[in-house]
Structure formats: structure tokens, C-alpha cells
Short mmCIF file of C-alpha atoms and ligand atoms in Angstrom, two decimals:
data_model
loop_
_atom_site.label_atom_id
_atom_site.label_comp_id
_atom_site.label_asym_id
_atom_site.label_seq_id
_atom_site.Cartn_x
_atom_site.Cartn_y
_atom_site.Cartn_z
CA UNK Y 20 -16.22 -12.69 9.12
CA UNK Y 21 -17.83 -9.67 10.80
CA UNK Y 22 -15.07 -7.34 11.78
CA UNK Y 23 -14.87 -4.68 14.43
CA UNK Y 24 -15.51 -1.25 12.92
CA UNK Y 25 -12.55 0.54 11.35
CA UNK Y 26 -10.98 1.92 14.48
CA UNK Y 27 -8.20 4.17 15.68
CA UNK Y 28 -10.05 7.06 17.19
CA UNK Y 29 -8.56 10.49 16.84
CA UNK Y 30 -10.31 13.68 17.89
CA UNK Y 31 -13.20 11.36 18.78
CA UNK Y 32 -13.77 10.14 15.23
CA UNK Y 33 -13.23 6.88 13.37
CA UNK Y 34 -10.86 6.62 10.44
CA UNK Y 35 -13.77 6.50 7.94
CA UNK Y 36 -14.89 9.94 9.13
CA UNK Y 37 -11.37 11.32 8.99
CA UNK Y 38 -11.10 10.37 5.32
CA UNK Y 39 -13.84 12.99 4.80
CA UNK Y 40 -12.94 15.64 7.38
CA UNK Y 41 -9.15 15.63 7.67
CA UNK Y 42 -6.82 18.34 6.38
CA UNK Y 43 -9.67 20.74 5.64
CA UNK Y 44 -9.72 24.36 6.67
CA UNK Y 45 -12.41 26.18 4.64
CA UNK Y 46 -11.89 29.46 6.57
CA UNK Y 47 -8.44 29.75 5.02
CA UNK Y 48 -9.84 29.53 1.50
CA UNK Y 49 -12.83 31.91 1.60
CA UNK Y 50 -15.19 29.11 2.63
CA UNK Y 51 -14.59 26.84 -0.34
CA UNK Y 52 -14.77 23.19 0.71
CA UNK Y 53 -11.54 22.24 -1.08
CA UNK Y 54 -8.17 24.00 -1.04
CA UNK Y 55 -6.86 25.65 -4.22
CA UNK Y 56 -4.31 23.90 -6.40
CA UNK Y 57 -1.24 26.07 -5.89
CA UNK Y 58 1.23 25.95 -8.77
CA UNK Y 59 4.32 27.46 -7.21
CA UNK Y 60 8.07 27.75 -7.13
CA UNK Y 61 9.08 31.28 -6.01
CA UNK Y 62 7.63 32.82 -2.87
CA UNK Y 63 7.99 36.62 -2.67
CA UNK Y 64 8.93 38.48 0.53
CA UNK Y 65 7.73 42.00 1.32
CA UNK Y 66 11.17 43.30 2.42
CA UNK Y 67 14.79 42.20 2.26
CA UNK Y 68 14.74 41.70 6.03
CA UNK Y 69 11.89 39.24 5.66
CA UNK Y 70 13.83 37.47 2.90
CA UNK Y 71 17.02 37.17 4.96
CA UNK Y 72 15.07 35.81 7.93
CA UNK Y 73 12.95 33.60 5.61
CA UNK Y 74 9.97 35.01 7.49
CA UNK Y 75 6.63 33.53 6.47
CA UNK Y 76 4.76 30.29 6.40
CA UNK Y 77 6.01 29.23 2.95
CA UNK Y 78 9.51 29.72 1.55
CA UNK Y 79 9.70 27.84 -1.74
CA UNK Y 80 7.43 25.55 -3.79
CA UNK Y 81 9.50 22.43 -3.20
CA UNK Y 82 9.34 23.00 0.55
CA UNK Y 83 5.57 23.05 0.82
CA UNK Y 84 2.45 24.80 -0.45
CA UNK Y 85 -1.14 25.05 0.81
CA UNK Y 86 -1.92 22.09 -1.49
CA UNK Y 87 0.84 19.82 -0.17
CA UNK Y 88 -0.01 20.80 3.40
CA UNK Y 89 -3.68 19.94 2.90
CA UNK Y 90 -2.87 16.46 1.57
CA UNK Y 91 -0.06 15.66 4.02
CA UNK Y 92 -2.03 16.83 7.04
CA UNK Y 93 -5.10 14.87 5.90
CA UNK Y 94 -3.02 11.70 5.56
CA UNK Y 95 -1.37 12.31 8.95
CA UNK Y 96 -4.75 12.75 10.67
CA UNK Y 97 -5.99 9.51 9.10
CA UNK Y 98 -2.91 7.65 10.37
CA UNK Y 99 -3.79 8.78 13.91
CA UNK Y 100 -2.05 10.00 17.03
CA UNK Y 101 1.15 7.96 16.51
CA UNK Y 102 1.86 9.86 13.29
CA UNK Y 103 4.46 12.64 13.56
CA UNK Y 104 4.44 13.54 9.88
CA UNK Y 105 3.77 12.40 6.32
CA UNK Y 106 6.10 12.71 3.32
CA UNK Y 107 4.64 12.88 -0.20
CA UNK Y 108 6.62 11.21 -2.99
CA UNK Y 109 6.11 10.93 -6.75
CA UNK Y 110 5.27 7.19 -6.61
CA UNK Y 111 4.80 4.30 -4.23
CA UNK Y 112 8.16 2.90 -5.25
CA UNK Y 113 9.80 6.25 -4.47
CA UNK Y 114 8.09 6.15 -1.06
CA UNK Y 115 9.50 2.69 -0.35
CA UNK Y 116 13.03 3.49 -1.58
CA UNK Y 117 13.12 6.87 0.19
CA UNK Y 118 11.93 5.35 3.48
CA UNK Y 119 14.66 2.71 3.23
CA UNK Y 120 17.32 5.31 2.43
CA UNK Y 121 16.25 7.46 5.37
CA UNK Y 122 16.71 4.56 7.80
CA UNK Y 123 19.95 3.05 6.43
CA UNK Y 124 23.60 3.99 5.93
CA UNK Y 125 26.74 2.23 4.67
CA UNK Y 126 27.64 -0.79 6.79
CA UNK Y 127 24.05 -1.50 7.86
CA UNK Y 128 22.11 -4.70 7.26
CA UNK Y 129 18.45 -4.79 6.23
CA UNK Y 130 16.02 -7.70 6.60
CA UNK Y 131 13.37 -7.70 3.87
CA UNK Y 132 10.27 -9.88 3.66
CA UNK Y 133 10.56 -12.44 0.85
CA UNK Y 134 7.11 -11.50 -0.58
CA UNK Y 135 8.08 -7.82 -1.02
CA UNK Y 136 6.80 -5.89 -4.06
CA UNK Y 137 9.13 -6.77 -6.96
CA UNK Y 138 10.47 -3.29 -7.80
CA UNK Y 139 11.20 -2.68 -4.08
CA UNK Y 140 13.20 -5.90 -4.09
CA UNK Y 141 15.07 -4.68 -7.16
CA UNK Y 142 15.93 -1.41 -5.36
CA UNK Y 143 17.27 -3.39 -2.39
CA UNK Y 144 19.37 -5.66 -4.61
CA UNK Y 145 20.88 -2.83 -6.66
CA UNK Y 146 20.94 0.68 -5.14
CA UNK Y 147 21.15 -0.39 -1.50
CA UNK Y 148 24.03 -2.71 -2.34
CA UNK Y 149 25.89 0.10 -4.08
CA UNK Y 150 25.39 2.24 -0.96
CA UNK Y 151 27.13 -0.39 1.15
CA UNK Y 152 24.01 -1.88 2.74
CA UNK Y 153 23.73 -5.67 2.93
CA UNK Y 154 20.27 -7.17 2.45
CA UNK Y 155 18.80 -10.54 3.32
CA UNK Y 156 15.30 -11.87 2.88
CA UNK Y 157 13.12 -13.71 5.38
CA UNK Y 158 10.05 -15.93 5.36
CA UNK Y 159 7.00 -13.63 5.67
CA UNK Y 160 5.44 -16.09 8.15
CA UNK Y 161 8.46 -15.97 10.50
CA UNK Y 162 6.76 -13.99 13.31
CA UNK Y 163 8.81 -13.41 16.46
CA UNK Y 164 11.43 -15.93 15.29
CA UNK Y 165 12.89 -13.09 13.25
CA UNK Y 166 15.05 -12.47 16.37
CA UNK Y 167 17.36 -15.24 15.21
CA UNK Y 168 18.08 -13.36 11.96
CA UNK Y 169 18.83 -9.98 13.52
CA UNK Y 170 22.54 -9.18 13.43
CA UNK Y 171 24.32 -6.43 15.39
CA UNK Y 172 24.35 -4.35 12.17
CA UNK Y 173 20.63 -4.91 11.36
CA UNK Y 174 19.01 -1.47 11.27
CA UNK Y 175 15.85 -2.16 9.25
CA UNK Y 176 13.14 -4.80 9.10
CA UNK Y 177 10.87 -4.28 6.07
CA UNK Y 178 7.39 -5.83 5.99
CA UNK Y 179 4.60 -6.07 3.46
CA UNK Y 180 1.39 -7.58 4.73
CA UNK Y 181 -0.27 -9.19 2.97
CA UNK Y 182 2.06 -9.74 0.01
CA UNK Y 183 0.45 -8.25 -3.07
CA UNK Y 184 0.66 -11.45 -5.18
CA UNK Y 185 0.65 -14.32 -2.67
CA UNK Y 186 -1.14 -12.68 0.31
CA UNK Y 187 0.79 -14.02 3.31
CA UNK Y 188 -0.41 -12.05 6.36
CA UNK Y 189 2.46 -11.21 8.70
CA UNK Y 190 2.52 -11.04 12.49
CA UNK Y 191 3.46 -7.36 12.52
CA UNK Y 192 3.27 -6.79 16.32
CA UNK Y 193 5.53 -9.81 17.02
CA UNK Y 194 8.06 -8.88 14.32
CA UNK Y 195 8.06 -5.23 15.40
CA UNK Y 196 8.63 -6.16 19.07
CA UNK Y 197 11.58 -8.37 18.12
CA UNK Y 198 13.04 -5.66 15.87
CA UNK Y 199 12.65 -2.90 18.44
CA UNK Y 200 14.28 -5.06 21.12
CA UNK Y 201 17.41 -4.91 18.94
CA UNK Y 202 17.06 -1.23 17.94
CA UNK Y 203 15.99 -1.89 14.36
CA UNK Y 204 13.49 0.37 12.58
CA UNK Y 205 10.33 -1.29 11.24
CA UNK Y 206 9.11 -0.31 7.77
CA UNK Y 207 5.93 -1.65 6.24
CA UNK Y 208 4.24 -1.40 2.86
CA UNK Y 209 0.60 -0.91 3.93
CA UNK Y 210 -0.83 -0.31 0.45
CA UNK Y 211 -3.18 -3.31 0.47
CA UNK Y 212 -5.15 -2.51 3.64
CA UNK Y 213 -4.40 1.22 4.01
CA UNK Y 214 -4.80 2.81 7.47
CA UNK Y 215 -8.55 2.25 7.13
CA UNK Y 216 -8.15 -1.51 7.68
CA UNK Y 217 -4.69 -1.84 9.26
CA UNK Y 218 -3.37 0.65 11.83
CA UNK Y 219 0.30 0.16 10.97
CA UNK Y 220 1.77 2.80 13.30
CA UNK Y 221 -0.32 1.55 16.22
CA UNK Y 222 0.83 -2.04 15.49
CA UNK Y 223 4.49 -1.13 15.98
CA UNK Y 224 5.50 0.08 12.50
CA UNK Y 225 7.82 3.13 12.47
CA UNK Y 226 7.51 4.06 8.78
CA UNK Y 227 4.22 3.13 7.03
CA UNK Y 228 4.39 3.22 3.22
CA UNK Y 229 1.49 3.44 0.76
CA UNK Y 230 1.35 3.62 -2.99
CA UNK Y 231 -1.13 6.48 -3.42
CA UNK Y 232 -1.46 5.34 -7.05
CA UNK Y 233 -3.77 2.57 -5.77
CA UNK Y 234 -6.79 3.28 -3.53
CA UNK Y 235 -5.92 6.86 -2.56
CA UNK Y 236 -6.06 7.90 -6.21
CA UNK Y 237 -8.69 5.29 -6.89
CA UNK Y 238 -9.21 6.16 -10.56
CA UNK Y 239 -6.09 4.80 -12.32
CA UNK Y 240 -4.98 8.32 -13.24
CA UNK Y 241 -2.39 9.13 -10.56
CA UNK Y 242 1.15 8.25 -9.48
CA UNK Y 243 1.72 9.11 -5.80
CA UNK Y 244 3.61 7.75 -2.80
CA UNK Y 245 3.13 8.29 0.92
CA UNK Y 246 5.35 7.62 3.95
CA UNK Y 247 3.86 8.16 7.39
CA UNK Y 248 6.43 8.39 10.19
CA UNK Y 249 6.22 8.15 13.97
CA UNK Y 250 8.12 10.45 16.35
CA UNK Y 251 11.24 8.25 16.26
CA UNK Y 252 11.63 8.41 12.46
CA UNK Y 253 10.02 11.65 11.23
CA UNK Y 254 13.03 13.95 11.49
CA UNK Y 255 15.35 11.68 9.51
CA UNK Y 256 12.63 10.96 6.94
CA UNK Y 257 11.77 14.60 6.27
CA UNK Y 258 15.46 15.62 6.18
CA UNK Y 259 16.11 12.91 3.57
CA UNK Y 260 13.15 13.99 1.43
CA UNK Y 261 14.23 17.64 1.54
CA UNK Y 262 17.87 16.92 0.78
CA UNK Y 263 16.95 14.78 -2.23
CA UNK Y 264 14.67 17.48 -3.63
CA UNK Y 265 11.66 15.25 -3.98
CA UNK Y 266 8.24 16.78 -4.40
CA UNK Y 267 4.91 16.04 -6.09
CA UNK Y 268 3.15 18.16 -8.72
CA UNK Y 269 0.19 20.19 -7.44
CA UNK Y 270 -2.43 18.62 -9.71
CA UNK Y 271 -1.39 15.15 -8.61
CA UNK Y 272 -1.55 16.16 -4.95
CA UNK Y 273 -5.03 17.50 -5.58
CA UNK Y 274 -6.10 14.20 -7.17
CA UNK Y 275 -4.80 12.41 -4.07
CA UNK Y 276 -6.80 14.68 -1.80
CA UNK Y 277 -9.91 14.26 -3.94
CA UNK Y 278 -9.52 10.47 -3.93
CA UNK Y 279 -9.21 10.38 -0.12
CA UNK Y 280 -12.72 11.80 0.34
CA UNK Y 281 -14.40 8.74 -1.14
CA UNK Y 282 -11.76 6.17 -0.22
CA UNK Y 283 -13.55 4.67 2.79
CA UNK Y 284 -16.78 4.01 0.86
CA UNK Y 285 -14.89 2.73 -2.17
CA UNK Y 286 -12.83 0.36 -0.03
CA UNK Y 287 -15.94 -0.94 1.73
CA UNK Y 288 -17.39 -1.82 -1.68
CA UNK Y 289 -14.11 -3.37 -2.93
CA UNK Y 290 -14.01 -5.40 0.33
CA UNK Y 291 -17.56 -6.77 0.05
CA UNK Y 292 -17.44 -7.40 -3.70
CA UNK Y 293 -14.01 -9.03 -3.35
CA UNK Y 294 -15.37 -11.37 -0.65
CA UNK Y 295 -18.37 -12.29 -2.81
CA UNK Y 296 -16.21 -13.15 -5.82
CA UNK Y 297 -13.64 -14.99 -3.67
CA UNK Y 298 -16.42 -17.11 -2.09
CA UNK Y 299 -17.71 -17.89 -5.57
CA UNK Y 300 -14.21 -18.98 -6.63
CA UNK Y 301 -13.89 -21.14 -3.49
CA UNK Y 302 -16.78 -23.37 -4.61
CA UNK Y 303 -15.67 -23.68 -8.26
CA UNK Y 304 -14.28 -27.12 -9.18
CA UNK Y 305 -11.49 -25.50 -11.24
CA UNK Y 306 -10.02 -23.69 -8.19
CA UNK Y 307 -7.50 -25.38 -5.86
CA UNK Y 308 -6.94 -22.50 -3.41
CA UNK Y 309 -8.17 -18.98 -2.72
CA UNK Y 310 -5.38 -16.65 -1.52
CA UNK Y 311 -7.53 -14.01 0.20
CA UNK Y 312 -6.67 -13.10 3.82
CA UNK Y 313 -10.34 -13.53 4.87
CA UNK Y 314 -10.13 -17.24 3.92
CA UNK Y 315 -8.63 -20.03 6.01
CA UNK Y 316 -6.81 -21.22 2.90
CA UNK Y 317 -4.62 -18.07 3.04
CA UNK Y 318 -1.40 -18.16 5.11
CA UNK Y 319 -1.83 -15.89 8.13
CA UNK Y 320 -5.66 -15.85 8.02
CA UNK Y 321 -5.84 -15.93 11.85
CA UNK Y 322 -3.54 -12.90 12.03
CA UNK Y 323 -5.75 -11.05 9.54
CA UNK Y 324 -8.75 -11.76 11.79
CA UNK Y 325 -6.85 -10.52 14.83
CA UNK Y 326 -5.22 -7.38 13.39
CA UNK Y 327 -7.18 -6.14 10.35
CA UNK Y 328 -10.64 -4.57 10.21
CA UNK Y 329 -11.25 -5.29 6.54
CA UNK Y 330 -9.79 -6.28 3.20
CA UNK Y 331 -9.27 -4.58 -0.11
CA UNK Y 332 -10.39 -5.92 -3.48
CA UNK Y 333 -7.08 -7.60 -4.39
CA UNK Y 334 -6.57 -11.36 -4.04
CA UNK Y 335 -5.29 -14.39 -5.97
CA UNK Y 336 -6.43 -17.89 -6.80
CA UNK Y 337 -4.54 -21.10 -7.52
CA UNK Y 338 -6.16 -23.13 -10.28
CA UNK Y 339 -6.06 -26.90 -10.43
CA UNK Y 340 -3.39 -27.90 -12.96
CA UNK Y 341 -4.31 -26.68 -16.44
CA UNK Y 342 -2.31 -26.06 -19.63
CA UNK Y 343 -0.99 -22.53 -20.03
CA UNK Y 344 -3.07 -22.09 -23.21
CA UNK Y 345 -6.26 -22.87 -21.26
CA UNK Y 346 -5.34 -20.32 -18.56
CA UNK Y 347 -4.73 -17.71 -21.25
CA UNK Y 348 -8.07 -18.61 -22.87
CA UNK Y 349 -9.76 -18.04 -19.48
CA UNK Y 350 -8.20 -14.59 -19.11
CA UNK Y 351 -8.70 -13.56 -22.74
CA UNK Y 352 -12.40 -14.49 -22.54
CA UNK Y 353 -13.03 -11.97 -19.73
CA UNK Y 354 -14.61 -8.74 -20.93
CA UNK Y 355 -15.00 -6.83 -17.63
CA UNK Y 356 -11.49 -7.57 -16.30
CA UNK Y 357 -8.70 -5.53 -17.87
CA UNK Y 358 -5.33 -7.25 -18.24
CA UNK Y 359 -2.90 -4.97 -16.49
CA UNK Y 360 -0.59 -4.33 -13.57
CA UNK Y 361 -1.38 -1.97 -10.73
CA UNK Y 362 -4.75 -1.97 -8.96
CA UNK Y 363 -6.88 0.13 -6.61
CA UNK Y 364 -8.80 1.94 -9.34
CA UNK Y 365 -12.53 1.64 -9.98
CA UNK Y 366 -12.05 -1.11 -12.54
CA UNK Y 367 -11.57 -4.85 -12.28
CA UNK Y 368 -8.22 -6.29 -13.36
CA UNK Y 369 -6.62 -9.68 -13.88
CA UNK Y 370 -3.04 -10.92 -14.38
CA UNK Y 371 -1.38 -14.33 -14.35
CA UNK Y 372 1.75 -14.44 -12.18
CA UNK Y 373 4.59 -16.76 -11.25
CA UNK Y 374 7.09 -15.84 -8.54
CA UNK Y 375 8.92 -19.14 -8.07
CA UNK Y 376 12.21 -17.71 -9.40
CA UNK Y 377 11.94 -14.46 -7.41
CA UNK Y 378 11.87 -15.83 -3.87
CA UNK Y 379 15.10 -16.61 -2.05
CA UNK Y 380 14.15 -17.31 1.59
CA UNK Y 381 11.07 -19.42 0.80
CA UNK Y 382 9.89 -21.73 -1.97
CA UNK Y 383 6.83 -20.75 -3.98
CA UNK Y 384 5.40 -23.94 -5.45
CA UNK Y 385 1.63 -23.66 -5.85
CA UNK Y 386 -0.48 -26.65 -6.91
CA UNK Y 387 -1.33 -25.06 -10.27
CA UNK Y 388 -1.45 -21.84 -12.29
CA UNK Y 389 -1.86 -18.64 -10.28
CA UNK Y 390 -3.98 -15.62 -11.20
CA UNK Y 391 -4.43 -12.29 -9.38
CA UNK Y 392 -7.69 -10.34 -9.46
CA UNK Y 393 -8.61 -6.81 -8.53
CA UNK Y 394 -12.34 -6.57 -7.94
CA UNK Y 395 -13.52 -3.14 -9.01
CA UNK Y 396 -16.76 -1.23 -8.55
CA UNK Y 397 -18.76 -2.94 -11.31
CA UNK Y 398 -21.91 -4.91 -10.39
CA UNK Y 399 -20.76 -8.16 -8.72
CA UNK Y 400 -23.27 -10.36 -10.53
CA UNK Y 401 -21.95 -9.03 -13.84
CA UNK Y 402 -18.38 -9.82 -12.76
CA UNK Y 403 -19.33 -13.37 -11.79
CA UNK Y 404 -21.15 -13.89 -15.11
CA UNK Y 405 -17.97 -12.73 -16.87
CA UNK Y 406 -15.85 -15.19 -14.86
CA UNK Y 407 -18.31 -17.97 -15.77
CA UNK Y 408 -17.61 -17.17 -19.42
CA UNK Y 409 -13.90 -17.39 -18.60
CA UNK Y 410 -14.26 -20.87 -17.09
CA UNK Y 411 -16.27 -22.00 -20.13
CA UNK Y 412 -13.38 -20.85 -22.33
CA UNK Y 413 -10.91 -22.65 -20.06
CA UNK Y 414 -12.88 -25.90 -20.38
CA UNK Y 415 -13.12 -25.51 -24.17
CA UNK Y 416 -9.35 -24.93 -24.48
CA UNK Y 417 -8.31 -28.01 -22.50
C1 PLP I 208 1.96 -0.62 -6.81
C2 PLP I 208 2.66 -0.96 -5.57
C3 PLP I 208 3.79 -0.25 -5.16
C4 PLP I 208 4.43 0.82 -6.02
O1 PLP I 208 3.59 1.89 -6.22
P1 PLP I 208 3.76 2.87 -7.49
O2 PLP I 208 2.92 4.03 -7.09
O3 PLP I 208 3.25 2.10 -8.66
O4 PLP I 208 5.21 3.19 -7.61
C5 PLP I 208 4.36 -0.57 -3.96
N1 PLP I 208 3.86 -1.55 -3.19
C6 PLP I 208 2.78 -2.26 -3.55
C7 PLP I 208 2.28 -3.32 -2.64
C8 PLP I 208 2.15 -2.00 -4.76
O5 PLP I 208 1.11 -2.73 -5.12
#
């Protein structure tokens, strides 16, 4: 399970270093380590000539401030040399929908992975359809065989690896090669691994999407979305963002920048603690399957070993068949795991899930009830003791 160190060298440094150093220019801000939070709309010009020529580094709040530049350039440096630019959006869902809109127009066809984040799927089935884009879904484990599904009008292949409920790990390089051979743009939701553990742009992705509300924010107090583009896609992405008037509030951008500085150490802890808890689940008699990419029981495990340098703290388990009331008793008995959607903050979370009626290209039929966990930054032994209490409640409720 030992992985190569988080790689992708840029200016001679590893990604973990760039989380700390990137996008910083203390000379510009009187030596202060962090940039100021610039609340801004109007930018004043010294003369009317300057105004007519729009002379100056900044022209209007929506079009960029020292705060947005600091965050976007930090994220771009972390993505590495393939990154031509980063767009900041008000949420991860906005990042996904905006990236899709930038790459598609009426008459196009989009291929979307069947394990895609639910609200992204909803966007594809509603707004994209109204815009005249046809959408079809494909088996996340399809690999290079995606060639057979690519039509002359296919302009986009959208990936999410691993899926954030069921954790299929996709063969991104093979899918990207097949897509590029037919001139399709490759989009990927890289929220789970982040560029620390999966170098999306270097693996053939053209537009790499992250929900900054998760590990970038890291404290469950931020909504933020990020799209990193390569040279082939940056111009169209940034033009689409500007024309739609999308921008992020300065305090939220600052929280994103602040979260980035500790993200590599937080993720390392989520990774190790997640592995420890997942191993503990794997030897419990109540558990049928552990859906964690670092485990052989997870579809695409070999691809995770080949392409990823780590894992986040989010994974699922399949229980052996148990009545719904017993599963609810298990979850309700937990005191350190909050019941709630989202993830990536400092706290542990748990939700039951069922996606059998959501999938259209594949069949989701697990051997028993399914539960997703986010392993937070609490002491791991305390978390395991809490889960032991949960299993006692499950046994009592049978
Ligand atoms: C949460 C999430 C999103 C959406 O992010 P928001 O910031 O909540 O809009 C997108 N993709 C994945 C995989 C997510 O987990």
C-alpha cells in the first residue's frame, strides 16, 4: 500500500510544498504573509484617457481582484505545468455545470459516467437537454472501450473517479486517449483525490473540476468551486465564466486560500485514518464489502494503485443483509459521526445511500445495505470505539 510520494514537480517542488508556497507574493502586500481580502466592485482610473483605454491591472471587481488572483494562481501552480488557468465558481456544482457549458453547444452529444455526482447528473438531464445537447451515460469501468460509444457529434466525455458513493476507479488515461482520438474534450470531477493524489491534467484530462467546499475549505464553512483548464480549453472556459458574470465573494475566496495551506497535511491524516478504519471494517463479521479504492474489493483498485498517490477519507461499506431498522439503529448510535451530506471538513460523517434507481448504464445491486463514511480528524481509536457501539446497537435491533 506504500505509494510513491505525491508527485508532479513544478519549479522543482512537490505538490505538498506548493500547497504552502503557491500564489504568495508578500512583497506586494508590505511583507504580510497573506494577501488582503479585497472587497471591490468599482476600480477608479486617474484620468479619462486611462479609463477609455482600461489601463491598469484591475478593471472591475467581477473581473478579478488581488484576492481572486492569489487563490486562482495558487490553485493553478498546484495543478502543475499543464494548467493554463483556473476559474473560481460559487460552488462545486457550478464548476461542473460551467465546465460542461463551456465545452458544449446545441447539437452536441455528451458521454457522462454513470456514477456521476447526483446534482451534476440532474444538470445534464435538464439544462443540457434544454440547450439542445444529448446526453448518454456509460459504465465507469469501460476503459478504452468507450471508443464504441463515441458518435461523430460527441464533444465531451465526463469522468468522476472514484465515484463519490460507490468508488469505482476509472482508467482515465485510456478513456482520455480514446476521447482525444475523436476530438472530444475530457472533463473530470477530481474532488475526491484532489491534485495532491491524482494529477488529472497530466493524466489526459482537459478540464479538472473540484468542489472547493470539500477539502480545500476543509472546515465545513465554505461553498466554492474550481475548474482547472489546460491550454486547449482555457480560453473557452474563461470566456464562458466572464460572459455569465460568475464570481466568488472575497471572504469565501480567502477561506479557500487559507484552507489550501493545510490541505496536504489534513489529507495525509484523512488518508491514514480512513485506511485504518476501512481495515477495521474489513475484518468485521457484519461487513460484506469495503468500497475503498485502496482495497482489492473496490472496482478499479489496480488502477488506483497505478495512477493515484493517495486516498481521501471518504469511502463506503456494504453490510451483510440487515433490516433497515437495524441499519438506522447503527447510525443513530454513533456519537462522533454526524449524519449529513457533503464531506471534506475536519469532522467525521455518515449517511446511508441507495443508488439503484439512479443508474441507467449499469446496475447497482449490492449484497446488502450501503453506508458512506467520511473519516475526519478525530482520534482514530475513538472513532473505532464509536463504530463498535454502532455495531452493538445493530445487533440489538435485529
Ligand atoms: C460535493 C460534491 C460536488 C458539488 O460541490 P458543491 O460545492 O457542494 O456544489 C461535486 N462533486 C462531488 C464529487 C462532490 O462530492
